Amino acid sequence: MDYLKSLNNSQNEAVNNLEGPMMVIAGAGSGKTRVLTCRIANLIQNNVDPFHILALTFTNKAAKEMKKRIGEIIGDQEARNIWMGTFHSIFARILRKECEKIGYPKNFTIYDTQDSKSLIKTIVKEFHLDDKLYKPGIVYNRISSAKNNLISATAYTKNTDIIADDRMNNRPKLGEIYMEYQKRCFKSHAMDFDDLLFKTNVLLKDHADVLHRYQHKFKYILVDEYQDTNYSQYLIVKRLAALNENLCVVGDDAQSIYAFRGANIQNILNFKKDYPDFKLFKLEQNYRSTKIIVDAANSIISNNTEQIEKKVWTANSEGDKIKVFKAATDNEEGKIVANSIFDNQQREHAKNLDFAILYRTNAQSRSFEESLRKLNIAYKIYGGLSFYQRKEIKDLLSYYRLTANHNDEEALKRVINYPKRGIGKTSLDHAMVAASENGKSLWHILDNPGKYPLAINNGAKSKIKDFIAMIKSFAANLEKLNAYDIAHQIASSCGLLKELYNDKSPEGLSRYENIQELLNGIKEFSDNASDNEVRFLSDFLLDVALLTDADNDKPEDQDKVTLMTIHAAKGLEFPYVYIVGLEENLFPSQLSLNTRVELEEERRLFYVAITRAEKKAFISFASSRYKWGNVIQCEPSRFIEEIDEKYLELSEQKSKAAGQDLPFANSSRFLDKSKKTQTTVQKPIISNHLKKVSNQPGASVNMEKIAEGANVSHARFGKGKVIKLEGSPPNVKATVFFPNVGQKQLLLKFAKLDVID
């Protein structure tokens, strides 16, 4: 078979192992997608029915790419029959068929993050709570975390540890909000993103017939990026694979960086405990990067204790050393990086899209944006507002959602008076109170005005009646017209197209063009239906609801330098990569220095950053930067120290914008003077000078000076008092009360506490 000839020995072994549990540990750039696609093609070539194959990914983009590659090997028809997609899209598809067993109608709506936060904001207001303490984002993340750990609202309110934690953080009502949030979602026939997995677990746990059916259906299961799975995803896969155990998981423990989203690295580390007779395959040849970059990345990740042993290598060229830029300030760091990009473009005839600037937090982008603009280098911020989150798009999609599901309260509130039709906020508030008091949906109250006494004037009642009739007329065509025809009819009839067309401002024109683009997308969706298939509006809504940020972004479309967080960069690659802000308390983050587990995740994040680079990697840090309006002194990140210095080169840059040198502050501390040239030092002496010293600004005092009852100062939390010390050196842990933020537990060797006399 021709497709097997392109594989190396390790890849071939993994592709040809068709039965039983197996784990493929795929180092960065080692061709894991090729292995997954070839293995699926090989299963089908060996007479496995594609309908019996389940392949789970983390982005629709990855699923589509894999399906396309499989189609090229075995034909599009066979590829189309594979159950392949994201966890959320596959299990949303199953829930559509089985949801009535758990009390949901088949036309349930999927709330995106914005919808969920809007509902939470409404509940917080109704509960008369402080919206600064109960910020929608904080509450949403808490609920999301609970669901990903399969903690229901009822279980949440009965868990004494959770209740105590909420009280300590001055949010004792979180459990009640969670309960009300779930009730309101259910009343609106809506599931949020996390519910798609939570409810699937409920379905498989409580309905043995459903579990039995899908265990027999999915005889072969493949999971991409297994290190990124959370507890909820892990349990679904474990249940489905229990019958046949033909489970293939692919991933890289060294690239597990999403703990903050609930990802559990133990899922991949403990795979052998779940499946003792599993087979392990290692893909260790990197096809992406130079030897210098691969070896430097290996020297970084070797400092982690929790990992599956592997040695990534490459047959690629040696490549250039990783240049380390030291700047006096964060603004100067921006100039140095922009100058370097300019130089590399000129020297190597590179395009803007060949370059990426990766940072730990979005707030770091400002200095790089300013410097790139001054050099007239086009750039774009990755992870900006998604097309589907723009107001005009959300407005029209809300009309579509309400047409498909009349009980969708968030969609109803959004469009009932847009374009304006004389239904004011007061009238809507009266109806919402009646809905709450009677346990009915908002739509039900508005559709049955005679049953419920509402303090709404006759004019508003008439307008509401007209609105209800309009939505019902749209719904009458839902199963008669394809997605595009009904979508166009709704856009034209609801008044939204006319409203935007009449706005002749540049912003209005842009919004109108965006609506046209949405309709073009729905047209393409309808036209791409297979033979004898009609794609309805409900199919399109499901498709859109499950898009991820990665699916919405198309970095190849425009010739621009990419600026993005390292978390967002995972899975991408660029010829030239700049990793910026390599300073203690920034990268690694100050919030990740309390435990070894947190620090090791930060190190994996740095490993991911380095391995995005194909030809050249660059590192930069500043001696000082602004934080909350104050200049703080910075010290180089321990991660630079961890790279074997033979892979590093300290480099000075010349500012094209300012026309002057941008020398390193105290650069003589970092340079081997005997080898110094006017512009570049070929073999710098880095390691000794990057070590932390106790007399540097912000360095930690000796641990023995800190005692219980001592008054201390912390760079982030301010002044506080040590309540308790536990453990033995060097792992002494302090419990400190800070008046501004409450009680914190800190590991003294990382916390950098200063004793206040």
Tab-separated table of C-alpha atoms in Angstrom, residues 332-600:
chain	number	residue	atom	x	y	z
A	332	GLU	CA	12.883	48.316	24.415
A	333	GLU	CA	12.107	44.587	24.182
A	334	GLY	CA	9.399	45.436	21.649
A	335	LYS	CA	11.850	47.443	19.561
A	336	ILE	CA	14.528	44.736	19.649
A	337	VAL	CA	12.102	42.036	18.505
A	338	ALA	CA	10.630	44.226	15.738
A	339	ASN	CA	14.153	45.088	14.516
A	340	SER	CA	15.127	41.437	14.461
A	341	ILE	CA	12.040	40.564	12.412
A	342	PHE	CA	12.880	43.377	9.998
A	343	ASP	CA	16.497	42.148	9.661
A	344	ASN	CA	15.479	38.525	9.076
A	345	GLN	CA	12.921	39.557	6.464
A	346	GLN	CA	15.583	41.460	4.535
A	347	ARG	CA	18.334	38.883	4.954
A	348	GLU	CA	16.284	35.758	4.231
A	349	HIS	CA	13.533	37.159	1.981
A	350	ALA	CA	10.949	35.961	4.486
A	351	LYS	CA	7.280	36.935	4.535
A	352	ASN	CA	5.445	38.451	7.495
A	353	LEU	CA	3.429	35.251	7.983
A	354	ASP	CA	6.671	33.337	8.597
A	355	PHE	CA	7.032	35.095	11.972
A	356	ALA	CA	5.283	34.604	15.300
A	357	ILE	CA	5.694	36.447	18.595
A	358	LEU	CA	4.601	34.253	21.499
A	359	TYR	CA	3.928	35.593	24.991
A	360	ARG	CA	2.643	34.262	28.300
A	361	THR	CA	-0.236	36.749	28.666
A	362	ASN	CA	-2.221	38.852	26.190
A	363	ALA	CA	-1.313	42.034	28.086
A	364	GLN	CA	2.267	41.780	26.779
A	365	SER	CA	1.321	42.507	23.158
A	366	ARG	CA	1.290	46.322	23.418
A	367	SER	CA	5.042	47.057	23.090
A	368	PHE	CA	5.380	44.656	20.146
A	369	GLU	CA	2.365	46.145	18.361
A	370	GLU	CA	3.783	49.662	18.726
A	371	SER	CA	7.225	48.674	17.486
A	372	LEU	CA	5.901	46.692	14.517
A	373	ARG	CA	3.705	49.627	13.486
A	374	LYS	CA	6.682	51.988	13.558
A	375	LEU	CA	8.555	49.705	11.174
A	376	ASN	CA	5.449	49.358	8.994
A	377	ILE	CA	5.333	45.591	9.568
A	378	ALA	CA	1.809	44.201	9.231
A	379	TYR	CA	0.664	42.049	12.148
A	380	LYS	CA	-2.447	40.491	13.598
A	381	ILE	CA	-3.475	39.467	17.082
A	382	TYR	CA	-4.522	35.819	17.115
A	383	GLY	CA	-7.534	35.084	19.281
A	384	GLY	CA	-9.333	38.376	18.749
A	385	LEU	CA	-13.088	38.614	18.379
A	386	SER	CA	-14.375	35.622	16.462
A	387	PHE	CA	-16.532	36.236	13.398
A	388	TYR	CA	-19.408	34.426	15.105
A	389	GLN	CA	-19.136	36.634	18.222
A	390	ARG	CA	-19.667	39.922	16.346
A	391	LYS	CA	-22.880	41.662	17.384
A	392	GLU	CA	-24.645	41.585	14.039
A	393	ILE	CA	-23.794	37.890	13.560
A	394	LYS	CA	-24.971	36.992	17.081
A	395	ASP	CA	-28.182	38.959	16.429
A	396	LEU	CA	-29.066	37.055	13.256
A	397	LEU	CA	-28.018	33.711	14.736
A	398	SER	CA	-30.317	34.467	17.682
A	399	TYR	CA	-33.243	34.791	15.249
A	400	TYR	CA	-32.271	31.409	13.815
A	401	ARG	CA	-31.954	29.844	17.273
A	402	LEU	CA	-35.296	31.225	18.422
A	403	THR	CA	-36.950	29.903	15.274
A	404	ALA	CA	-35.586	26.418	15.992
A	405	ASN	CA	-36.150	26.562	19.767
A	406	HIS	CA	-38.807	29.027	20.973
A	407	ASN	CA	-37.757	28.513	24.610
A	408	ASP	CA	-34.215	29.833	24.059
A	409	GLU	CA	-34.425	32.719	26.529
A	410	GLU	CA	-31.054	34.319	25.724
A	411	ALA	CA	-31.900	34.446	21.999
A	412	LEU	CA	-35.406	35.794	22.747
A	413	LYS	CA	-34.136	38.597	24.986
A	414	ARG	CA	-31.544	39.565	22.370
A	415	VAL	CA	-33.898	40.031	19.397
A	416	ILE	CA	-37.404	40.732	20.707
A	417	ASN	CA	-36.788	44.458	20.313
A	418	TYR	CA	-34.063	44.468	17.641
A	419	PRO	CA	-34.648	46.047	15.245
A	420	LYS	CA	-36.755	48.278	17.507
A	421	ARG	CA	-40.432	47.372	17.435
A	422	GLY	CA	-41.766	49.089	20.561
A	423	ILE	CA	-41.269	46.303	23.104
A	424	GLY	CA	-39.463	48.008	25.959
A	425	LYS	CA	-37.307	46.655	28.780
A	426	THR	CA	-40.038	47.242	31.365
A	427	SER	CA	-42.505	45.058	29.474
A	428	LEU	CA	-39.894	42.316	29.134
A	429	ASP	CA	-39.010	42.538	32.845
A	430	HIS	CA	-42.685	42.034	33.800
A	431	ALA	CA	-42.838	38.950	31.573
A	432	MET	CA	-39.595	37.558	33.046
A	433	VAL	CA	-40.943	37.935	36.591
A	434	ALA	CA	-44.118	36.069	35.569
A	435	ALA	CA	-41.988	33.331	33.973
A	436	SER	CA	-39.959	32.929	37.158
A	437	GLU	CA	-43.015	32.905	39.445
A	438	ASN	CA	-44.871	30.353	37.340
A	439	GLY	CA	-41.929	28.138	36.427
A	440	LYS	CA	-42.538	28.682	32.708
A	441	SER	CA	-40.335	29.788	29.857
A	442	LEU	CA	-40.357	33.432	28.803
A	443	TRP	CA	-41.743	32.432	25.392
A	444	HIS	CA	-44.646	30.570	27.031
A	445	ILE	CA	-45.621	33.688	29.033
A	446	LEU	CA	-45.472	35.947	25.973
A	447	ASP	CA	-47.363	33.438	23.822
A	448	ASN	CA	-50.188	33.089	26.382
A	449	PRO	CA	-50.875	36.638	27.586
A	450	GLY	CA	-54.442	35.790	28.604
A	451	LYS	CA	-53.328	33.185	31.162
A	452	TYR	CA	-50.978	35.443	33.099
A	453	PRO	CA	-51.791	38.979	34.323
A	454	LEU	CA	-49.011	41.195	32.987
A	455	ALA	CA	-48.605	44.924	33.655
A	456	ILE	CA	-47.995	45.592	29.966
A	457	ASN	CA	-49.884	48.201	27.951
A	458	ASN	CA	-52.015	47.188	24.984
A	459	GLY	CA	-49.610	48.715	22.444
A	460	ALA	CA	-46.716	46.561	23.693
A	461	LYS	CA	-48.984	43.495	23.863
A	462	SER	CA	-49.897	43.991	20.213
A	463	LYS	CA	-46.218	44.297	19.228
A	464	ILE	CA	-45.363	41.136	21.192
A	465	LYS	CA	-48.193	39.278	19.468
A	466	ASP	CA	-46.851	40.328	16.048
A	467	PHE	CA	-43.329	39.245	17.009
A	468	ILE	CA	-44.529	35.827	18.209
A	469	ALA	CA	-46.512	35.336	14.989
A	470	MET	CA	-43.449	36.230	12.888
A	471	ILE	CA	-41.219	33.680	14.645
A	472	LYS	CA	-43.920	30.998	14.302
A	473	SER	CA	-44.184	31.716	10.571
A	474	PHE	CA	-40.424	31.163	10.250
A	475	ALA	CA	-40.675	27.910	12.220
A	476	ALA	CA	-43.364	26.596	9.867
A	477	ASN	CA	-40.726	26.407	7.108
A	478	LEU	CA	-37.907	24.867	9.172
A	479	GLU	CA	-38.373	21.368	7.752
A	480	LYS	CA	-39.623	22.533	4.334
A	481	LEU	CA	-36.706	24.712	3.210
A	482	ASN	CA	-32.981	24.011	3.258
A	483	ALA	CA	-30.666	25.931	5.602
A	484	TYR	CA	-29.872	28.733	3.153
A	485	ASP	CA	-33.410	29.376	1.918
A	486	ILE	CA	-34.898	29.663	5.404
A	487	ALA	CA	-31.881	31.654	6.648
A	488	HIS	CA	-32.245	34.192	3.848
A	489	GLN	CA	-35.997	34.427	4.419
A	490	ILE	CA	-35.519	35.149	8.144
A	491	ALA	CA	-32.770	37.733	7.534
A	492	SER	CA	-34.959	39.579	5.021
A	493	SER	CA	-38.234	39.372	6.964
A	494	CYS	CA	-37.103	40.141	10.525
A	495	GLY	CA	-35.930	43.643	9.572
A	496	LEU	CA	-32.276	43.132	10.444
A	497	LEU	CA	-30.972	43.263	6.850
A	498	LYS	CA	-32.913	46.446	6.174
A	499	GLU	CA	-31.680	48.014	9.414
A	500	LEU	CA	-28.036	47.409	8.507
A	501	TYR	CA	-28.478	48.343	4.851
A	502	ASN	CA	-29.868	51.752	5.847
A	503	ASP	CA	-26.824	52.478	8.018
A	504	LYS	CA	-24.447	54.087	5.515
A	505	SER	CA	-21.597	54.645	7.987
A	506	PRO	CA	-18.371	52.653	7.420
A	507	GLU	CA	-19.226	50.560	10.496
A	508	GLY	CA	-22.756	49.935	9.177
A	509	LEU	CA	-21.404	48.902	5.784
A	510	SER	CA	-18.967	46.493	7.458
A	511	ARG	CA	-21.771	44.949	9.529
A	512	TYR	CA	-23.944	44.530	6.429
A	513	GLU	CA	-21.047	42.833	4.612
A	514	ASN	CA	-20.578	40.504	7.594
A	515	ILE	CA	-24.232	39.433	7.350
A	516	GLN	CA	-23.747	38.755	3.644
A	517	GLU	CA	-20.677	36.673	4.500
A	518	LEU	CA	-22.692	34.673	7.035
A	519	LEU	CA	-25.361	33.971	4.413
A	520	ASN	CA	-22.634	32.984	1.945
A	521	GLY	CA	-21.352	30.518	4.529
A	522	ILE	CA	-24.827	29.028	4.994
A	523	LYS	CA	-25.186	28.758	1.203
A	524	GLU	CA	-21.899	26.838	1.007
A	525	PHE	CA	-23.041	24.642	3.908
A	526	SER	CA	-26.285	23.807	2.075
A	527	ASP	CA	-24.576	23.214	-1.282
A	528	ASN	CA	-22.041	20.807	0.246
A	529	ALA	CA	-24.705	18.301	1.256
A	530	SER	CA	-24.143	14.786	-0.035
A	531	ASP	CA	-26.473	13.107	-2.534
A	532	ASN	CA	-30.119	12.895	-1.441
A	533	GLU	CA	-29.317	14.896	1.715
A	534	VAL	CA	-30.995	18.162	2.699
A	535	ARG	CA	-29.182	20.265	5.254
A	536	PHE	CA	-31.599	22.144	7.494
A	537	LEU	CA	-31.054	25.271	9.572
A	538	SER	CA	-30.846	23.216	12.770
A	539	ASP	CA	-27.876	21.339	11.238
A	540	PHE	CA	-26.091	24.617	10.535
A	541	LEU	CA	-26.757	25.925	14.061
A	542	LEU	CA	-25.208	22.793	15.538
A	543	ASP	CA	-22.196	23.179	13.241
A	544	VAL	CA	-21.656	26.827	14.237
A	545	ALA	CA	-22.212	26.265	17.960
A	546	LEU	CA	-19.344	23.773	18.032
A	547	LEU	CA	-16.714	25.893	16.301
A	548	THR	CA	-13.582	26.551	18.345
A	549	ASP	CA	-11.224	29.554	18.216
A	550	ALA	CA	-8.765	27.499	16.177
A	551	ASP	CA	-11.461	26.755	13.601
A	552	ASN	CA	-12.279	30.430	13.128
A	553	ASP	CA	-8.713	31.564	12.556
A	554	LYS	CA	-7.012	31.312	9.173
A	555	PRO	CA	-3.423	32.495	9.652
A	556	GLU	CA	-2.544	31.629	6.068
A	557	ASP	CA	-5.041	34.099	4.624
A	558	GLN	CA	-2.998	37.265	5.135
A	559	ASP	CA	0.682	38.134	5.114
A	560	LYS	CA	0.954	39.351	8.694
A	561	VAL	CA	3.191	38.657	11.666
A	562	THR	CA	1.232	36.602	14.212
A	563	LEU	CA	1.054	37.715	17.842
A	564	MET	CA	-0.444	35.175	20.209
A	565	THR	CA	-0.246	33.501	23.609
A	566	ILE	CA	1.725	30.275	23.804
A	567	HIS	CA	-1.431	28.395	24.791
A	568	ALA	CA	-3.049	29.504	21.536
A	569	ALA	CA	0.044	28.491	19.519
A	570	LYS	CA	-0.142	24.791	20.358
A	571	GLY	CA	-0.505	22.753	17.163
A	572	LEU	CA	0.899	25.543	14.973
A	573	GLU	CA	4.360	26.055	13.494
A	574	PHE	CA	6.307	28.993	12.072
A	575	PRO	CA	9.751	29.324	10.469
A	576	TYR	CA	10.720	32.082	12.946
A	577	VAL	CA	9.459	32.186	16.532
A	578	TYR	CA	10.089	34.873	19.169
A	579	ILE	CA	9.356	33.839	22.758
A	580	VAL	CA	9.205	37.044	24.767
A	581	GLY	CA	8.974	38.092	28.413
A	582	LEU	CA	11.196	35.302	29.778
A	583	GLU	CA	11.326	36.687	33.322
A	584	GLU	CA	10.683	35.215	36.741
A	585	ASN	CA	7.061	35.760	37.873
A	586	LEU	CA	5.998	36.363	34.285
A	587	PHE	CA	7.214	33.137	32.675
A	588	PRO	CA	7.077	31.049	34.770
A	589	SER	CA	3.992	32.817	36.029
A	590	GLN	CA	4.015	33.944	39.649
A	591	LEU	CA	0.751	32.044	40.109
A	592	SER	CA	2.496	28.790	39.141
A	593	LEU	CA	5.321	28.787	41.658
A	594	ASN	CA	3.568	27.264	44.666
A	595	THR	CA	3.905	23.608	43.692
A	596	ARG	CA	6.154	21.432	41.547
A	597	VAL	CA	3.120	20.298	39.520
A	598	GLU	CA	2.326	23.897	38.531
A	599	LEU	CA	5.960	24.692	37.744
A	600	GLU	CA	6.275	21.611	35.543
